[in-house]
Backbone as a ProteinNet text record, in pm:
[ID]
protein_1_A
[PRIMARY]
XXXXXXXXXXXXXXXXXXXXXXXXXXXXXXXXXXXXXXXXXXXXXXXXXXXXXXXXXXXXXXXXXXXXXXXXXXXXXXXXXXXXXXXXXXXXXXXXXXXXXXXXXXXXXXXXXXXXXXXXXXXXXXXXXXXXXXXXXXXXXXXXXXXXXXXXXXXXXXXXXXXXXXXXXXXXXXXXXXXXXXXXXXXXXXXXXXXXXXXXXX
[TERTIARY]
9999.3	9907.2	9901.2	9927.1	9934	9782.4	9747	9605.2	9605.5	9446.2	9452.4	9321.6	9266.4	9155.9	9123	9066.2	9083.8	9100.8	9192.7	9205.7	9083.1	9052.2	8957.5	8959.4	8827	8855.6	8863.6	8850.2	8909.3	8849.8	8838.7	8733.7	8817.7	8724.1	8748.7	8807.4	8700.9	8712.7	8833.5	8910.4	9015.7	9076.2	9087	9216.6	9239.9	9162.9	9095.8	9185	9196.8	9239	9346.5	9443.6	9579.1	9658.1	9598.5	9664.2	9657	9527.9	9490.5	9663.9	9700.6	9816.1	9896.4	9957	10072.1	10053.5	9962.7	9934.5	9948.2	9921.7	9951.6	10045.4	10151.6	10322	10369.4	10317.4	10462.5	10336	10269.1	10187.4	10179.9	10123.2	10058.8	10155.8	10260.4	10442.9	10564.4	10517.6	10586.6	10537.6	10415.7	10371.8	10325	10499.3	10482.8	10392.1	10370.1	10265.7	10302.2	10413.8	10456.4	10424.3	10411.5	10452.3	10238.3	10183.6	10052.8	10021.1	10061.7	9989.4	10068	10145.9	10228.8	10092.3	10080.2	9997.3	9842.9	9778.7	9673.3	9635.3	9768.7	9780.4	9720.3	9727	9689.6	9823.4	9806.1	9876.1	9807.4	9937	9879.7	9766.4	9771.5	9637.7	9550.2	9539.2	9396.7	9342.6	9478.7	9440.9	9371.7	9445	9393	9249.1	9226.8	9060.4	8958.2	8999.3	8936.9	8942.7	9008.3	9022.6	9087.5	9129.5	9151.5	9275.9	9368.5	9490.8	9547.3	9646.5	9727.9	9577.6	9557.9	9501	9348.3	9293.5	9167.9	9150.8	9290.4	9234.4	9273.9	9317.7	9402.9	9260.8	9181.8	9059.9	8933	8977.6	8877.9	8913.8	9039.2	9112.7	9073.1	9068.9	9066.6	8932.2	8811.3	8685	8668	8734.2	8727.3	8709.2	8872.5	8935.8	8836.5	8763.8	8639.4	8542.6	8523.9	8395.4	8431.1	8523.5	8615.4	8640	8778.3	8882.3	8837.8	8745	8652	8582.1	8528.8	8400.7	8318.3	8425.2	8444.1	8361.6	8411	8370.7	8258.3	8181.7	8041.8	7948.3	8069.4	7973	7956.1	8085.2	8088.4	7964.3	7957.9	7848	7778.7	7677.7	7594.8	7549.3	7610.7	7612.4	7524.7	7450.6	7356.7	7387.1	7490.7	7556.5	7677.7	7674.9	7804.1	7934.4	7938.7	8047.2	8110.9	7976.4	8015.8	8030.9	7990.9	8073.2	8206.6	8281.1	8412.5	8454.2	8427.3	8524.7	8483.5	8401.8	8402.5	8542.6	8507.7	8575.8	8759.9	8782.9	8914.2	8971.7	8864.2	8951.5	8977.9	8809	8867.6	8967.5	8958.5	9075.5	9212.9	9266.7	9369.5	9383.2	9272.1	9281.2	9280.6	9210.4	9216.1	9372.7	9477.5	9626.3	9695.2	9670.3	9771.1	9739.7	9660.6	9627.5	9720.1	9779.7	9872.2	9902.8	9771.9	9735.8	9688.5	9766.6	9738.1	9885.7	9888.7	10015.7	9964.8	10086.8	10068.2	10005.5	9919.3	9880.2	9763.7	9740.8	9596.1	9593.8	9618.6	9625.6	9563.7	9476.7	9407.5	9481.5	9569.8	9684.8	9859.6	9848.6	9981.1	9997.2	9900.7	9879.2	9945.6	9898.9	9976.7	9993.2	10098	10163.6	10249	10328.4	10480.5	10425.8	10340.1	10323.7	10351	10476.7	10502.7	10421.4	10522.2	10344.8	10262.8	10299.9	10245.3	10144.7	10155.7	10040.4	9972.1	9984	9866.4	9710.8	9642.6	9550.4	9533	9612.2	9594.5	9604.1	9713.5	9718.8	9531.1	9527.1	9391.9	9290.1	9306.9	9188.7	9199.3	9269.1	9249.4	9231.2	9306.1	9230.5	9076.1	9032.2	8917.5	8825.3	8882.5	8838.9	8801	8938.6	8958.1	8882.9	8834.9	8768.7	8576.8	8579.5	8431.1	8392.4	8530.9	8494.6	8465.6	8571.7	8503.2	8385.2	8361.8	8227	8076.5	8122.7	7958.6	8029.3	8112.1	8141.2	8079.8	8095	8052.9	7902.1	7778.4	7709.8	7658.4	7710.1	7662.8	7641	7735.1	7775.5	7639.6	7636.2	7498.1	7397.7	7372.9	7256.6	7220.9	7367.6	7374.3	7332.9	7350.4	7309.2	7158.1	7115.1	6974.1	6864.9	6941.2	6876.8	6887.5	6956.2	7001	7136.9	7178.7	7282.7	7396.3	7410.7	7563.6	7485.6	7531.4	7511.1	7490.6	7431.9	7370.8	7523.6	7604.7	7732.2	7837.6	7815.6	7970	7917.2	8069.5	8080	8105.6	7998	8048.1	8119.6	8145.6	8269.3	8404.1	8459.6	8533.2	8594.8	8449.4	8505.5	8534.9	8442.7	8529.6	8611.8	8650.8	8821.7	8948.6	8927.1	8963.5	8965.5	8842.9	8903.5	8972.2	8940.7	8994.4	9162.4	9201.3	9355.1	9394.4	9320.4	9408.1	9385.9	9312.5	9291.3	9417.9	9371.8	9531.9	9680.9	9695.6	9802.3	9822.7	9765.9	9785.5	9826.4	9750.2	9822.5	9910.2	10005.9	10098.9	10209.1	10135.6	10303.2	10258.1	10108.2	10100.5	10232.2	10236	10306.4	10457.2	10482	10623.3	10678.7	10590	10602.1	10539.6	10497.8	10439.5	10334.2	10351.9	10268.6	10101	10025.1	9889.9	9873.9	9932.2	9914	9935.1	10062.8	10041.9	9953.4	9968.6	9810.5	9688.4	9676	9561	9565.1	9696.2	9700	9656.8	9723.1	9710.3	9527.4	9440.3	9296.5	9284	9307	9209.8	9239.5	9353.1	9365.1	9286.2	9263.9	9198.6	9043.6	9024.1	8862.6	8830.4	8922.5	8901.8	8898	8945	8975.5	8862.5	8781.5	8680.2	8534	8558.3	8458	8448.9	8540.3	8560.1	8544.8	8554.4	8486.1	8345.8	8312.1	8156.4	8081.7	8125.5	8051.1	8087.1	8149.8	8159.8	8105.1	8009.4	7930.7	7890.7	7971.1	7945.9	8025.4
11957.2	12044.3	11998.6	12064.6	12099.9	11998.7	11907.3	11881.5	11970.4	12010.7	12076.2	11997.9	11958.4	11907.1	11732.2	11667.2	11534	11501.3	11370	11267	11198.8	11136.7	11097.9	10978	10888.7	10771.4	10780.5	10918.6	10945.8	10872.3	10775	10721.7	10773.9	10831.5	10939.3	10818	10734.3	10620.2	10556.6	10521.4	10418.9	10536.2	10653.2	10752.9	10758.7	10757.6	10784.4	10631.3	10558	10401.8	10375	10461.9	10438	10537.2	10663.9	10757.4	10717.6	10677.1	10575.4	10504.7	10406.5	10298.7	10394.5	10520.1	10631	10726.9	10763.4	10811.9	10691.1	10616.1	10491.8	10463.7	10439	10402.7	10506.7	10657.6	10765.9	10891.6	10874.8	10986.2	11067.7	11211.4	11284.7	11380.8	11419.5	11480.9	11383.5	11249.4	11198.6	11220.3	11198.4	11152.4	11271.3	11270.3	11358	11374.3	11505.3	11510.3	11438.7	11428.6	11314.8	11177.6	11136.7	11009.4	11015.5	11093.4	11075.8	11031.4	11185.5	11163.3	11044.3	11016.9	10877.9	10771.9	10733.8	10643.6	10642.2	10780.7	10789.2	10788	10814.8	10811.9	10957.7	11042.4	11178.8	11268.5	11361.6	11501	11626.4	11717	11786.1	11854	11900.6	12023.6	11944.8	11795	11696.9	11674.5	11665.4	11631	11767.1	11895.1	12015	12031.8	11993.4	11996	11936.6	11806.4	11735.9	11734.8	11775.6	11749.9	11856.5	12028.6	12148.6	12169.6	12049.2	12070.1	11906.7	11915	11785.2	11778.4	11891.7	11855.3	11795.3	11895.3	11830.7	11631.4	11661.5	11507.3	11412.7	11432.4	11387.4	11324.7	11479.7	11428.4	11300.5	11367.1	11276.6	11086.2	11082.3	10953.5	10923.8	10983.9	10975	10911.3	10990.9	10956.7	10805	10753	10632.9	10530	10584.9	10481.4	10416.8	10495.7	10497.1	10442.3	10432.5	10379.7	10255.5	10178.5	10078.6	10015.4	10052.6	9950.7	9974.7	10050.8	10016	9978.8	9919.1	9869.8	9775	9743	9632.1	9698.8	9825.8	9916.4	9969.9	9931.3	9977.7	9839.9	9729.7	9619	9569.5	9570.8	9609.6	9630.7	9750.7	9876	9819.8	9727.5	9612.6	9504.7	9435.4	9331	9357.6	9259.1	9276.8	9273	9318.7	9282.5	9380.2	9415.3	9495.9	9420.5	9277.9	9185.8	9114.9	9106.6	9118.9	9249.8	9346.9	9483.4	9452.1	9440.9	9472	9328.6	9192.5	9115	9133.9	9177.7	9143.9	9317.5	9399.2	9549	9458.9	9415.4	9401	9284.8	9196.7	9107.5	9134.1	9211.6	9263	9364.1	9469.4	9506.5	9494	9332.5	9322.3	9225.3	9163.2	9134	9294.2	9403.5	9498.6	9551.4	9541.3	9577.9	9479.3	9403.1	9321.4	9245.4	9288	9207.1	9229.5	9148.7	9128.8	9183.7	9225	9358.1	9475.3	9463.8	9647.4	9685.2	9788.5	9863.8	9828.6	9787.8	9783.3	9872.2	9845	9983.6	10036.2	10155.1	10203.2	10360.5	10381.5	10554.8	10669.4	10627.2	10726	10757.5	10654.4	10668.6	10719.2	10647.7	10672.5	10808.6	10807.4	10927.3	11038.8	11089.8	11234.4	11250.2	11150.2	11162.4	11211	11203.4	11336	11439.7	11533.9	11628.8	11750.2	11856	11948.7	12035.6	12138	12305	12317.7	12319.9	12376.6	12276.6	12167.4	12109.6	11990.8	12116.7	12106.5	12044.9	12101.9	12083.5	11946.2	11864.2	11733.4	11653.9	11653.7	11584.1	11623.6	11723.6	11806.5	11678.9	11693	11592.9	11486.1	11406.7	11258.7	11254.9	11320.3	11322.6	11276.3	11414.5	11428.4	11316	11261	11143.2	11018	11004	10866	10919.9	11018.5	11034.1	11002.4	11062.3	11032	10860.6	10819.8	10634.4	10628.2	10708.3	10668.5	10675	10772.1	10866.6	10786.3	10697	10571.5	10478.2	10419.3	10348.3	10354.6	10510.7	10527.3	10532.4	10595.4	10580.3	10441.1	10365.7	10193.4	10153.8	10172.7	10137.6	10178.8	10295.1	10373.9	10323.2	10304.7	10226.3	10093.5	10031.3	9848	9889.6	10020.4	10017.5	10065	10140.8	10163.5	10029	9975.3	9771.9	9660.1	9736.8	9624.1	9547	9525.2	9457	9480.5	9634.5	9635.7	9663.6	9698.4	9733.3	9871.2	9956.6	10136.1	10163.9	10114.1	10146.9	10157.6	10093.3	10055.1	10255.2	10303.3	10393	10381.7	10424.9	10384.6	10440.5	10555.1	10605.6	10585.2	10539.2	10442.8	10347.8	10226.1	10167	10166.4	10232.8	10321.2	10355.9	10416.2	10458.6	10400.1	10289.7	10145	10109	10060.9	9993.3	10068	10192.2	10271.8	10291.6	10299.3	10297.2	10165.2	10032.4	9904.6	9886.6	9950.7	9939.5	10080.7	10158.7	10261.9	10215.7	10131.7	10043.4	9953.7	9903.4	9787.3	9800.3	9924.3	9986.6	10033.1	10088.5	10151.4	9996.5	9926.7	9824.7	9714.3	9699.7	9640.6	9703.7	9843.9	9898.9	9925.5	9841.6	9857.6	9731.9	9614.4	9518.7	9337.4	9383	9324.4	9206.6	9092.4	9014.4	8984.6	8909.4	8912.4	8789.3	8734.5	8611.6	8693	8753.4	8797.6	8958.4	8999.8	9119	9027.9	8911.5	8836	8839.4	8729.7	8698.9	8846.4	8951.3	9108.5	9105.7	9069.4	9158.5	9022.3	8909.1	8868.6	8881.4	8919.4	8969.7	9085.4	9185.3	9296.8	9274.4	9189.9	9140	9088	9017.5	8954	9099.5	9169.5	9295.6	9393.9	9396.8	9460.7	9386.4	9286.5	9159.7	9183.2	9186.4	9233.8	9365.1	9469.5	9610.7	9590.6	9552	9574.7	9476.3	9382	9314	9251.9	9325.8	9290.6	9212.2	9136.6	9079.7	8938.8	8928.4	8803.1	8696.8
6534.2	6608.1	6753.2	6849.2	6980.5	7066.8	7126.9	7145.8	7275.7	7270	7400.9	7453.9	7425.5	7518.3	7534.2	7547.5	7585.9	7501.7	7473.4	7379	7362.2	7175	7138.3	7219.2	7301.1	7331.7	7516.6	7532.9	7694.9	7790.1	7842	7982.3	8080.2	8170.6	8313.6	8441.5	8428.4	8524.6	8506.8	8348.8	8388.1	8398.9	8349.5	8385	8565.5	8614.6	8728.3	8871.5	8769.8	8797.5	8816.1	8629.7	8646.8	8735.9	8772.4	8843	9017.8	9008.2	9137.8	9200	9086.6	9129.9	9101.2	9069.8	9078.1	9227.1	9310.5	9396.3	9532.2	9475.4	9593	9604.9	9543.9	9495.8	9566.9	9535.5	9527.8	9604.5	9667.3	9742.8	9712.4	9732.9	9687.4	9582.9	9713	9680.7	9530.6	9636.1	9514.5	9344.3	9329.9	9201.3	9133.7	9025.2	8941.9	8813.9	8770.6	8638.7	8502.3	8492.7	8372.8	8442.5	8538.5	8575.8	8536.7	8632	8607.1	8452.6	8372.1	8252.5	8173.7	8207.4	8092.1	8116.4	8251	8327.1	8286.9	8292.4	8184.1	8073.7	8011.3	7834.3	7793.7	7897.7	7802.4	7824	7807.7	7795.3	7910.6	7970.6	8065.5	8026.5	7908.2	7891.2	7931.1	7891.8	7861.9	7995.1	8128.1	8259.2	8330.1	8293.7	8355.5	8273.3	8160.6	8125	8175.2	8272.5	8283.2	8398.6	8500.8	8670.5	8698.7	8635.6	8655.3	8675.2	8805.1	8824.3	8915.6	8972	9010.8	9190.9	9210.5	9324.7	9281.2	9210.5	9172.7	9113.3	9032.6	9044	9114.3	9220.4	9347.5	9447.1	9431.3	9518.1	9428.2	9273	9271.4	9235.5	9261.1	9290.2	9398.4	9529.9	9637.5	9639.3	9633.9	9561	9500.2	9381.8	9360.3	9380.3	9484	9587.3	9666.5	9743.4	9827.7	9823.3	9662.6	9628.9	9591.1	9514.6	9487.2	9540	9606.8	9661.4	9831.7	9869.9	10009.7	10055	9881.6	9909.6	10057.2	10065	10199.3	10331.7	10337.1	10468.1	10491.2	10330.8	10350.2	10387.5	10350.9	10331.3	10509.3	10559.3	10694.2	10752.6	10748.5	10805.9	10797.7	10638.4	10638.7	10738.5	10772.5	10875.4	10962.7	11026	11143.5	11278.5	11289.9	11459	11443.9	11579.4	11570.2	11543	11645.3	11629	11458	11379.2	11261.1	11204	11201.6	11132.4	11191.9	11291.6	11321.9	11266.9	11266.9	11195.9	11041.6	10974.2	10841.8	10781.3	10874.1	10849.1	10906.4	10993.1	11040.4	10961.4	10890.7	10779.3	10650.2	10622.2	10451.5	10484.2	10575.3	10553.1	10517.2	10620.2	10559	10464.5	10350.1	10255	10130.1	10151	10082.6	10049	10211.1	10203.9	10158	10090.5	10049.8	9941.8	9869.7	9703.4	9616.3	9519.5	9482.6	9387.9	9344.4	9203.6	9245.8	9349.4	9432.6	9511.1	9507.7	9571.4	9740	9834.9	9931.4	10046.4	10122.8	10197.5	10162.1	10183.8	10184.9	10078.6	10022.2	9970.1	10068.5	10111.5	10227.7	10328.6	10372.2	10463.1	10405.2	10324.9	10259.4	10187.1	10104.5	10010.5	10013.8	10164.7	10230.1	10350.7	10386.5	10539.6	10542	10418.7	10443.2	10338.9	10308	10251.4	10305.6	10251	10298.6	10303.6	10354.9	10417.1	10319.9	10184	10122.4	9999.3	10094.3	10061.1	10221.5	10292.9	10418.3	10374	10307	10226.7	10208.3	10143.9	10107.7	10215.2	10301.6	10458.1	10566.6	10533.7	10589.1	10527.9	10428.4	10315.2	10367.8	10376	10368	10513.9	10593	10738.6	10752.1	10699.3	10717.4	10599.2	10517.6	10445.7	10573.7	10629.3	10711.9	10856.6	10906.3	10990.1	10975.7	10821.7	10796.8	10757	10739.4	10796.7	10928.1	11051.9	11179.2	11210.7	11179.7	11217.7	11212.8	11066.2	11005	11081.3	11127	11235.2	11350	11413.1	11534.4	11542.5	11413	11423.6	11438.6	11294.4	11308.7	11446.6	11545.5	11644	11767.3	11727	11829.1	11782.3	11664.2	11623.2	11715.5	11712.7	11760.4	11905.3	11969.4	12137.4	12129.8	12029.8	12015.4	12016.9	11944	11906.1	11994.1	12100.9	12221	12176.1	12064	12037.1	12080.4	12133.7	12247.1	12339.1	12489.4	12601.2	12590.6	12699.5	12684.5	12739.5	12820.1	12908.2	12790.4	12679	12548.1	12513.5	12498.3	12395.5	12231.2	12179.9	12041.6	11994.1	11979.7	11928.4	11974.3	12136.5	12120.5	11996.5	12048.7	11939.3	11781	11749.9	11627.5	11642.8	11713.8	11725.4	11687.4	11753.3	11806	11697.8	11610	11520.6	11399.9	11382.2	11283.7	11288.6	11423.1	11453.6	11400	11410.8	11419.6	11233.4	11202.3	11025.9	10974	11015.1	10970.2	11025.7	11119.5	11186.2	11109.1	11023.7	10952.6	10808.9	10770.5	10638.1	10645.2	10720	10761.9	10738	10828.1	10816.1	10679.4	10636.8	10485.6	10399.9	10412.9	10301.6	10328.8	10499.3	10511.5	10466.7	10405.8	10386.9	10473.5	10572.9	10652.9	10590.7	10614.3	10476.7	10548.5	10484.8	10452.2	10646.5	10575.1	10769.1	10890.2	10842.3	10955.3	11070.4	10929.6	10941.2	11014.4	10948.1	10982.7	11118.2	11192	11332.3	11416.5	11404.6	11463.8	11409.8	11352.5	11320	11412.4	11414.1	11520.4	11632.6	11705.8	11833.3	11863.5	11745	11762.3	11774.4	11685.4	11705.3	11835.7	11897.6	12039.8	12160.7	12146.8	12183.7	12161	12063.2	12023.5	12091.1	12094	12153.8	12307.8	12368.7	12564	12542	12519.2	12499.6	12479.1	12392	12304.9	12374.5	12447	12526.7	12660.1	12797.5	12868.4	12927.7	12951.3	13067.8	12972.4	12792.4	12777	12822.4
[MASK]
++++++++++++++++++++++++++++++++++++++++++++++++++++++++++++++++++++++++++++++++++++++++++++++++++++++++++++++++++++++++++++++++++++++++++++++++++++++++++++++++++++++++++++++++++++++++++++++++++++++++++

């Protein structure tokens, strides 16, 4: 008999996990629906019941990812100083690209950078994923000039900018192979760099 709806036993979250490390490997284009469902242990009907189609559960991987393996970026945002949001965000980062039980790189970046026309949509998405990191950046940041902790003259969204390029710069070459030291040496040049911006006159 044919199953059509979830397998007995289904958890959403690890399905959610193993398709996670197939979307990171082989991006949005690459990672085919057998390769998914082998990886989840279900069957297509079971994945289209449960996440509608390859895009739906694309986003809600994406989703995961975010809450998971970013955790770092919220913890960031945490910090009481602007100077610590940008070194605790520019180091976990490149401890996040390069764990040894993780696919190299970032999925948010990798995911869908070569996605053809006809999946605009997904390149569109994660855009607008990795922009709404700048964005609590840039606020954090306006906050730190509201508190006196940067200067009224620093633009914050700048430096969001700034650091959001040198964190998508870094996943980019994590996943060209680029190892963990030397990501390091590049985030503290960038931190020193973020430090003469955000505080000229120290």
């Amino acid at each position: 008999m044919t199953q059509t709806g979830r397998p007995r036993g289904f958890d959403t979250q690890q399905a959610l996990d193993r398709a996670m490390e197939v979307f990171w490997r082989h991006g949005y284009e690459g990672a085919s629906l057998t390769e998914l469902t082998a990886a989840m242990g279900i069957n297509k009907p079971s994945l289209y019941a449960a996440f509608g189609n390859k895009e739906g559960l694309f986003r809600k991987v994406v989703a995961r990812y975010a809450d998971v393996e970013m955790a770092y970026a919220r913890d960031a945002l945490d910090q009481p100083t602007a100077q610590e949001v940008a070194a605790v965000l520019l180091r976990e980062n490149v401890v996040a690209l390069t764990r040894p039980d993780r696919p190299a790189g970032c999925l948010s970046v990798q995911g869908g950078t070569a996605c053809g026309t006809e999946n605009t949509a997904i390149s569109e998405f994660l855009a607008a994923s990795r922009l709404t990191g700048e964005h609590a950046l840039a606020t954090r940041f306006a906050r730190a000039v509201d508190e006196g902790d940067l200067p009224p003259a620093v633009d914050p969204t700048a430096l969001a900018r700034f650091l959001s390029v040198v964190t998508e710069g870094h996943a980019v070459h994590a996943a060209a192979g680029v190892g963990r030291g030397q990501l390091e040496q590049s985030a503290e040049i960038a931190l020193r760099a973020f430090t003469a911006a955000a505080y000229p006159t120290a």
